[in-house]
mmCIF file of C-alpha atoms in Angstrom:
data_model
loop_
_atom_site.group_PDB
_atom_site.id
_atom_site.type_symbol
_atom_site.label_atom_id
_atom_site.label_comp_id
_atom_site.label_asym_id
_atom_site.label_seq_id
_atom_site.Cartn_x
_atom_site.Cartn_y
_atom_site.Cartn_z
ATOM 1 C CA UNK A 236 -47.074 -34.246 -21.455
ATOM 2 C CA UNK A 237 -44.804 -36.771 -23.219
ATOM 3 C CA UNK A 238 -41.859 -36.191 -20.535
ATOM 4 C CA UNK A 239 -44.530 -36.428 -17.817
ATOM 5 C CA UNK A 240 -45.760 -39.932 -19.181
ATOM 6 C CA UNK A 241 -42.312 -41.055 -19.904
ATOM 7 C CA UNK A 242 -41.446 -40.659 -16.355
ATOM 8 C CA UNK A 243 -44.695 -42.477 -15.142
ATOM 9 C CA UNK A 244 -43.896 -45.413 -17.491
ATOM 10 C CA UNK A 245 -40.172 -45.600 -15.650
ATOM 11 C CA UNK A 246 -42.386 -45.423 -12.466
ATOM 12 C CA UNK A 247 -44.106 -48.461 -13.819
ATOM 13 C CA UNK A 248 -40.489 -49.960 -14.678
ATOM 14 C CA UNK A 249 -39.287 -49.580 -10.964
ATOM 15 C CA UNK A 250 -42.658 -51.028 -9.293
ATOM 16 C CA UNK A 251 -42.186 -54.307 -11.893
ATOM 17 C CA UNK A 252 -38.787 -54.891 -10.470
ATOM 18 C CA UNK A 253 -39.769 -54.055 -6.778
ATOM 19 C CA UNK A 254 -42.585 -56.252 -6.800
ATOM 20 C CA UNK A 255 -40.463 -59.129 -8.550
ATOM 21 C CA UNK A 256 -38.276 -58.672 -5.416
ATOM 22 C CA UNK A 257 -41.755 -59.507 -2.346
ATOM 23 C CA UNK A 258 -41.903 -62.487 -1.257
ATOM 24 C CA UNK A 259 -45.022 -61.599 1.515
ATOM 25 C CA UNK A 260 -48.256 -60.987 0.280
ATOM 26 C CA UNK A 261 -48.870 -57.935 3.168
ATOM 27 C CA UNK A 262 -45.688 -56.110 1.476
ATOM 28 C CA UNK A 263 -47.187 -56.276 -1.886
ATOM 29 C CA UNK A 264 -50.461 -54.931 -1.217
ATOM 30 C CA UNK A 265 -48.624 -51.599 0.537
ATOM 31 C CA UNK A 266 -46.431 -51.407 -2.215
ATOM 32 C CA UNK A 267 -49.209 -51.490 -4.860
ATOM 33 C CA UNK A 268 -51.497 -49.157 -2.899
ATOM 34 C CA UNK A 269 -48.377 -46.686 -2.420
ATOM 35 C CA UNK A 270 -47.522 -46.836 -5.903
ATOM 36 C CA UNK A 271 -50.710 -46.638 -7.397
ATOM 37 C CA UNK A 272 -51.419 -43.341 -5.109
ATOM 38 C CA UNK A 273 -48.296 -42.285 -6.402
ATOM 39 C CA UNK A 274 -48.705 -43.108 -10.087
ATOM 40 C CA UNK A 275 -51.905 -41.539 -10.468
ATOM 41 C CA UNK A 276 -51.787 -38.633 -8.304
ATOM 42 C CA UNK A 277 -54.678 -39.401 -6.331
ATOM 43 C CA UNK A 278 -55.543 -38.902 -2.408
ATOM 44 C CA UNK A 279 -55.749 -42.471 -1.561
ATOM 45 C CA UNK A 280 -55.907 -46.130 -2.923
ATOM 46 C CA UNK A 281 -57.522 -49.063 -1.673
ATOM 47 C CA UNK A 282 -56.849 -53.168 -2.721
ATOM 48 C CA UNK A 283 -59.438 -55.894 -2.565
ATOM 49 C CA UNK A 284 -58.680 -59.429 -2.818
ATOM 50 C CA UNK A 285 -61.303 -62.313 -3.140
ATOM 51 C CA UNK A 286 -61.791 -64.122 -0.309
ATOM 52 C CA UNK A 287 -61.067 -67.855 -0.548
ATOM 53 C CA UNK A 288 -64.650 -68.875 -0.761
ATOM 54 C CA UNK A 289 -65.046 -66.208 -3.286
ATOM 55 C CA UNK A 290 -68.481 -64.341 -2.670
ATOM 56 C CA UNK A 291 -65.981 -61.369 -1.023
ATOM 57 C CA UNK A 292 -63.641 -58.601 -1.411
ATOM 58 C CA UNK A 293 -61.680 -57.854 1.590
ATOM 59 C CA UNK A 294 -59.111 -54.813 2.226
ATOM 60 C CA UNK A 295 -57.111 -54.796 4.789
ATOM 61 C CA UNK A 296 -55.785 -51.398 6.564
ATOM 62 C CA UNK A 297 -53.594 -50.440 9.964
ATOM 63 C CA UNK A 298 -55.542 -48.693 12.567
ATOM 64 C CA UNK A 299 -54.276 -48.093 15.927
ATOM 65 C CA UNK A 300 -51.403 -50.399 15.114
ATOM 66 C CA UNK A 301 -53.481 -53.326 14.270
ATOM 67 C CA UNK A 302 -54.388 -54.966 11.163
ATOM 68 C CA UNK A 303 -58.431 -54.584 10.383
ATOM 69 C CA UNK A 304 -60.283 -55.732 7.151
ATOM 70 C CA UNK A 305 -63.018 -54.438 5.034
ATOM 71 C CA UNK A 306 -65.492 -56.945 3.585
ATOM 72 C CA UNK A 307 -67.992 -56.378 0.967
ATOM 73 C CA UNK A 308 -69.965 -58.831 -0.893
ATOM 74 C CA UNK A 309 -69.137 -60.020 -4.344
ATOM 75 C CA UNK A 310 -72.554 -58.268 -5.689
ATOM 76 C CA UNK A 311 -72.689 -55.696 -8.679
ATOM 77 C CA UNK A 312 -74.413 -52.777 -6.036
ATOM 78 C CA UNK A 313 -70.574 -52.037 -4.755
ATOM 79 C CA UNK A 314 -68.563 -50.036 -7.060
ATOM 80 C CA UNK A 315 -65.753 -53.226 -6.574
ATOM 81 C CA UNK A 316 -67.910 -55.844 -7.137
ATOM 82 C CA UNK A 317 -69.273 -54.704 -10.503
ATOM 83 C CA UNK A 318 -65.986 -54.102 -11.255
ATOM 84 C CA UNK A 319 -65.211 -57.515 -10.245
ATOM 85 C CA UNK A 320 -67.947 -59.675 -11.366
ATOM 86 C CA UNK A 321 -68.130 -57.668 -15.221
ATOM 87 C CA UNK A 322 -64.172 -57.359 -15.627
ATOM 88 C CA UNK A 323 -63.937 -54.018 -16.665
ATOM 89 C CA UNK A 324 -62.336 -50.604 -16.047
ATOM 90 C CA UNK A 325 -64.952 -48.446 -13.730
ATOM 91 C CA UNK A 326 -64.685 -44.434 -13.723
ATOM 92 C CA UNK A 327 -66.701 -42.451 -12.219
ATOM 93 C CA UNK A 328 -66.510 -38.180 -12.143
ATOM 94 C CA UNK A 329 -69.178 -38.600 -9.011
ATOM 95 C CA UNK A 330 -70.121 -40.804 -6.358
ATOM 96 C CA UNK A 331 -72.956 -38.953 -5.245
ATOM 97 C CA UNK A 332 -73.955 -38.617 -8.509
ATOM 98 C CA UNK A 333 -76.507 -41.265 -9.937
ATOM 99 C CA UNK A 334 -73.348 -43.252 -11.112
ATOM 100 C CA UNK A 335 -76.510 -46.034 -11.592
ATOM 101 C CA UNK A 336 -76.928 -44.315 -14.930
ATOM 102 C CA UNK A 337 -73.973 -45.655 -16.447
ATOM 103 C CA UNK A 338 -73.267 -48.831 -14.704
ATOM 104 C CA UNK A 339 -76.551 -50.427 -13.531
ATOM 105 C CA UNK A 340 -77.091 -51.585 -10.665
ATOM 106 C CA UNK A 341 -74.532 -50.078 -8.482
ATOM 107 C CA UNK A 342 -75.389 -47.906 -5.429
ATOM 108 C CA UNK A 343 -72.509 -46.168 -3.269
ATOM 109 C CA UNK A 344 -72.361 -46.290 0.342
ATOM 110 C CA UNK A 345 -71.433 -43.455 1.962
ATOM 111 C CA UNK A 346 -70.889 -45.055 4.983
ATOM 112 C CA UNK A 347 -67.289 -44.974 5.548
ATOM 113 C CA UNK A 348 -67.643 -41.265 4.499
ATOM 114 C CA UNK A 349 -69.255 -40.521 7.164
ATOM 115 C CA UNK A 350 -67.501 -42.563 9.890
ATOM 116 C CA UNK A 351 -64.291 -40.793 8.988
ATOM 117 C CA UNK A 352 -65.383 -37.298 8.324
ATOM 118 C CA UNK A 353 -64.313 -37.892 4.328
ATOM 119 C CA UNK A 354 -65.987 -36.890 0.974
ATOM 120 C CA UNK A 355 -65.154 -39.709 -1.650
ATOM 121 C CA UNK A 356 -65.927 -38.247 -5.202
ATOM 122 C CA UNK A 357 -63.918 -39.451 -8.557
ATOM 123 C CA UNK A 358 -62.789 -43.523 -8.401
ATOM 124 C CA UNK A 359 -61.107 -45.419 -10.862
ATOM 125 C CA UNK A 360 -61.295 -49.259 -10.273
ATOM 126 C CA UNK A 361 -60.070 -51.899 -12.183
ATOM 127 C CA UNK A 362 -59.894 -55.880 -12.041
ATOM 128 C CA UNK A 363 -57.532 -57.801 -11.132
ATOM 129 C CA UNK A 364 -57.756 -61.571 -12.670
ATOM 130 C CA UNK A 365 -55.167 -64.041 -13.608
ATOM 131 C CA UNK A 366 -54.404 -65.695 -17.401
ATOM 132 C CA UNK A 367 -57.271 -68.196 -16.900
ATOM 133 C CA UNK A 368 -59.792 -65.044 -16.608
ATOM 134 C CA UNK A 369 -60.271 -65.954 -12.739
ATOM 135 C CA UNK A 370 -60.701 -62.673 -10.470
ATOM 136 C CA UNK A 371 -59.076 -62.195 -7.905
ATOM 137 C CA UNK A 372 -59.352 -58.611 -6.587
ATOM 138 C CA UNK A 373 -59.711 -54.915 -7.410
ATOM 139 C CA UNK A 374 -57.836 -51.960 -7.360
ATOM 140 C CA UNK A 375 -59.405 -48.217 -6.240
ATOM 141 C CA UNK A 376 -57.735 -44.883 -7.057
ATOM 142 C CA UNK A 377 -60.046 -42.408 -5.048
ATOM 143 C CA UNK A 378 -59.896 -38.916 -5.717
ATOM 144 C CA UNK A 379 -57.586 -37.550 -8.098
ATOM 145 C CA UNK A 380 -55.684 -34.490 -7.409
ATOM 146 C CA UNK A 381 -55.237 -31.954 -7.221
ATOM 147 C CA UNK A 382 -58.383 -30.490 -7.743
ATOM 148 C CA UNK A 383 -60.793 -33.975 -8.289
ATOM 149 C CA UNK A 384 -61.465 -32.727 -11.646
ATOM 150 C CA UNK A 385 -61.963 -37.034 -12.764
ATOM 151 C CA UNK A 386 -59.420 -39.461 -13.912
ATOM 152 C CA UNK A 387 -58.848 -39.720 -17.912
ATOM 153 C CA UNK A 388 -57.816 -42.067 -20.451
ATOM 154 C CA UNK A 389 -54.308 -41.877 -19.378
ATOM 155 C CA UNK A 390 -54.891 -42.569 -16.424
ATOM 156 C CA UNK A 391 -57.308 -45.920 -17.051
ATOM 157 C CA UNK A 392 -54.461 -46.983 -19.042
ATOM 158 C CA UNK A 393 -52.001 -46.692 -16.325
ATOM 159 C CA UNK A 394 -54.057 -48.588 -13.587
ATOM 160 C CA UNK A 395 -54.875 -50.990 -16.227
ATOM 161 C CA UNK A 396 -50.997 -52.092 -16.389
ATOM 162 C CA UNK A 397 -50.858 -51.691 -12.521
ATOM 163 C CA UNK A 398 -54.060 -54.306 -12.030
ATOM 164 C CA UNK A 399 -51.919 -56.863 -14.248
ATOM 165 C CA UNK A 400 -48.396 -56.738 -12.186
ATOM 166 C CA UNK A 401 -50.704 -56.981 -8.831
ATOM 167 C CA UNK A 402 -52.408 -60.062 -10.643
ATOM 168 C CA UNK A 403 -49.122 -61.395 -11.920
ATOM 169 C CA UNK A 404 -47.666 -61.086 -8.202
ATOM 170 C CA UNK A 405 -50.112 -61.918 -6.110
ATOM 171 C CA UNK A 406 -50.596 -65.356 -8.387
ATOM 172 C CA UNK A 407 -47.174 -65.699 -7.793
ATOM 173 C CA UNK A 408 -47.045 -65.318 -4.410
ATOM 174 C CA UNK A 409 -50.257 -67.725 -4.120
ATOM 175 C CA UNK A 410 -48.530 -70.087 -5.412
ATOM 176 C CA UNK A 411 -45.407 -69.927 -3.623
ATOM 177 C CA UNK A 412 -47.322 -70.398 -0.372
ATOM 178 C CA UNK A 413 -49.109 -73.512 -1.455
ATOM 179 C CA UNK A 414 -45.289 -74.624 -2.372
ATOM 180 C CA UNK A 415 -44.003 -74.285 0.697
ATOM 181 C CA UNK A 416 -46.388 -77.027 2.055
ATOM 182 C CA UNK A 417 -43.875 -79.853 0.382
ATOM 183 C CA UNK A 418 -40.723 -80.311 0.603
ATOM 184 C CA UNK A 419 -37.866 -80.686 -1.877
ATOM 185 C CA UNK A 420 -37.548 -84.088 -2.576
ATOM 186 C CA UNK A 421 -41.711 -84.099 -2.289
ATOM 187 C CA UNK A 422 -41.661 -81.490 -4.916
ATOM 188 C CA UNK A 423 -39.094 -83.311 -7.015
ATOM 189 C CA UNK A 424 -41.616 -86.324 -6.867
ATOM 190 C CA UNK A 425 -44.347 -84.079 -8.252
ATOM 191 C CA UNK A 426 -42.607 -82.672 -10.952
ATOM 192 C CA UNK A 427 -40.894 -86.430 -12.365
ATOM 193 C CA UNK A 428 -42.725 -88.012 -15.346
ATOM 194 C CA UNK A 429 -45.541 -90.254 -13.698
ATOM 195 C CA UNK A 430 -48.856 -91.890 -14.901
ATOM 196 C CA UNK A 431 -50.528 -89.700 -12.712
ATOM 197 C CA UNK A 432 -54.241 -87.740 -12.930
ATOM 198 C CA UNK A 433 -54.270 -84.834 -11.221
ATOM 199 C CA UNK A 434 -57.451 -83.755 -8.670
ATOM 200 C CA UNK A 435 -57.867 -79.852 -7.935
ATOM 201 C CA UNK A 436 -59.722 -79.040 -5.055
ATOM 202 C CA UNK A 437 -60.377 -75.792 -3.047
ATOM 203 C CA UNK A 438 -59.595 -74.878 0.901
ATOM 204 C CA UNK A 439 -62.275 -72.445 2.035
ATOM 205 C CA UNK A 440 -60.643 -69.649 4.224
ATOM 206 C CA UNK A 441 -57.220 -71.296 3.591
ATOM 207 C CA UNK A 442 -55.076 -67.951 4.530
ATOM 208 C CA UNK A 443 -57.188 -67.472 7.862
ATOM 209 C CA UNK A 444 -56.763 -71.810 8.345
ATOM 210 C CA UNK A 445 -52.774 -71.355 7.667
ATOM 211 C CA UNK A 446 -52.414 -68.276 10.259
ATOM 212 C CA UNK A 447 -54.295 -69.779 12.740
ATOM 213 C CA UNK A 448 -52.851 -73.493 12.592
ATOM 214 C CA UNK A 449 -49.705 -73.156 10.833
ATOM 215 C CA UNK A 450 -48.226 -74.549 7.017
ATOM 216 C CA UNK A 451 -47.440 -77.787 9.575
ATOM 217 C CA UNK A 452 -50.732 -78.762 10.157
ATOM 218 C CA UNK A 453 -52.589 -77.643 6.865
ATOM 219 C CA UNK A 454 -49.983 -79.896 5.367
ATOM 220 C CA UNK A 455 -50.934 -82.871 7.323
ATOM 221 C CA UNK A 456 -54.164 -82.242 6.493
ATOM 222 C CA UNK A 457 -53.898 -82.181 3.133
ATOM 223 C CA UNK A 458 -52.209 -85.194 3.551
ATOM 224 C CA UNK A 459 -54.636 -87.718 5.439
ATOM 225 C CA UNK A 460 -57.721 -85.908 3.223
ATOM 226 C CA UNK A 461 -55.474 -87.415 0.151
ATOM 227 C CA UNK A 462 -54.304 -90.439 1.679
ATOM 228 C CA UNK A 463 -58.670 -91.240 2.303
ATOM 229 C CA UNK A 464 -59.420 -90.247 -1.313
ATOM 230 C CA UNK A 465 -56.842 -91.980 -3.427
ATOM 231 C CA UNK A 466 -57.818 -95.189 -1.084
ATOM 232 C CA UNK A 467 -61.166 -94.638 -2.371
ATOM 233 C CA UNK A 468 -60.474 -94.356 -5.656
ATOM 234 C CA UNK A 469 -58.312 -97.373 -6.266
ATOM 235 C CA UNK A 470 -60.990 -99.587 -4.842
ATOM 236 C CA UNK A 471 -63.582 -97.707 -7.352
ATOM 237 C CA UNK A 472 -60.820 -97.984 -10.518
ATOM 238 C CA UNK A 473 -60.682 -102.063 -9.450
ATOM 239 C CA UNK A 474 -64.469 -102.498 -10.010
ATOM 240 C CA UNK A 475 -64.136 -100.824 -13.438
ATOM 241 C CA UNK A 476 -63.787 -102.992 -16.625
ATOM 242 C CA UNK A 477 -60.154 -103.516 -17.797
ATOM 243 C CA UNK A 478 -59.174 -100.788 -20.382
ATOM 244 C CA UNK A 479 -61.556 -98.410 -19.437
ATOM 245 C CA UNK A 480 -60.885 -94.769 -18.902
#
């Protein structure tokens, strides 16, 4: 058993240093669902993200060469979205089972079951959330093998440390793409000492808005919406009283 878990936690060595190497978010979801399968000797994984307005999880998957999604809602019935919304590890020995006994609330839906002719019965989910405690996704290993006996502590463990390299990365990543929106000498501006305040704001559907019109014009975007605000707020900051915060 020792020899068996040393050579998982080189497995977990290699996917650390192959995931370091992604620079497309696409890559790194196949190479954490692969790896996971893999890792944990199950029949199949499956990767939710949070959808940018974040009442979603969304998987996507290749069928007949094109790239299709699975959305369910961020609601504690799925098995995902309790995992999601509560934060913690999720194993189940039985689906169809009432798995409602020991996680309340959640109900499984045996619909994709059926559509493909499939008989889900151990998972093992975990969350996937960043250093702030933000979600943003969950990670399925469905039906461990070889005879879906149930997934143990070892194995929650394991899928524990996978769930925070796919967080790590896909933050990563995230933030790389919002980089790429600026140029060098803008970014060099950005990072330079400045009496600056800083406002945060959120793009609903931003990856579907950059695919369909391009970093170009979500850049210019971002632009004229900032150019309109800070004009706004200087003429608010001149009615203010001097020395006023």
């Amino acid at each position: 058993m020792d020899e068996l878990m040393s050579q998982k936690y080189k497995m977990m060595l290699d996917i650390t240093i192959e995931l370091s190497e992604i620079q497309n978010i696409r890559d790194v979801l196949s190479i954490i669902v692969n790896r996971t399968t893999e890792l944990l000797l199950c029949d199949r994984c499956t990767l939710y993200l949070i959808t940018d307005s974040g009442d979603e999880l969304v998987s996507e998957f290749i069928a007949g060469g094109q790239i299709k999604q699975i959305k369910i809602p961020l609601t504690s019935n799925s098995i995902a979205g309790y995992c999601a919304l509560y934060k913690k590890i999720i194993n189940i020995k039985d689906v169809y089972d009432n798995i409602s006994k020991y996680y309340k609330g959640i109900q499984f839906n045996p619909y994709f079951d059926k559509r493909n002719n499939y008989r889900t019965k151990t998972i093992l989910a975990a969350p996937l959330f960043n250093k702030d405690g933000k979600i943003l996704g969950v990670i399925e290993a469905i039906n461990k093998l070889p005879d879906n006996a149930g997934f143990d502590t070892a194995d929650e463990n394991l899928i524990e440390i996978l769930a925070k390299q796919a967080s790590v990365t896909v933050t990563r990543l995230k933030m790389q793409e919002l980089a790429t929106f600026f140029t060098k000498e803008e970014q060099k501006l950005l990072k330079g000492e400045q009496n600056v305040f800083v406002v945060y704001f959120d793009i609903t559907n931003y990856t579907g808005l950059s695919e369909i019109l391009g970093n170009s014009a979500i850049k210019r975007i971002i632009q004229l919406w900032e150019t309109d605000h800070i004009h706004l707020i200087n003429n608010v900051l001149h009615l203010l009283p001097m020395g006023k915060n």
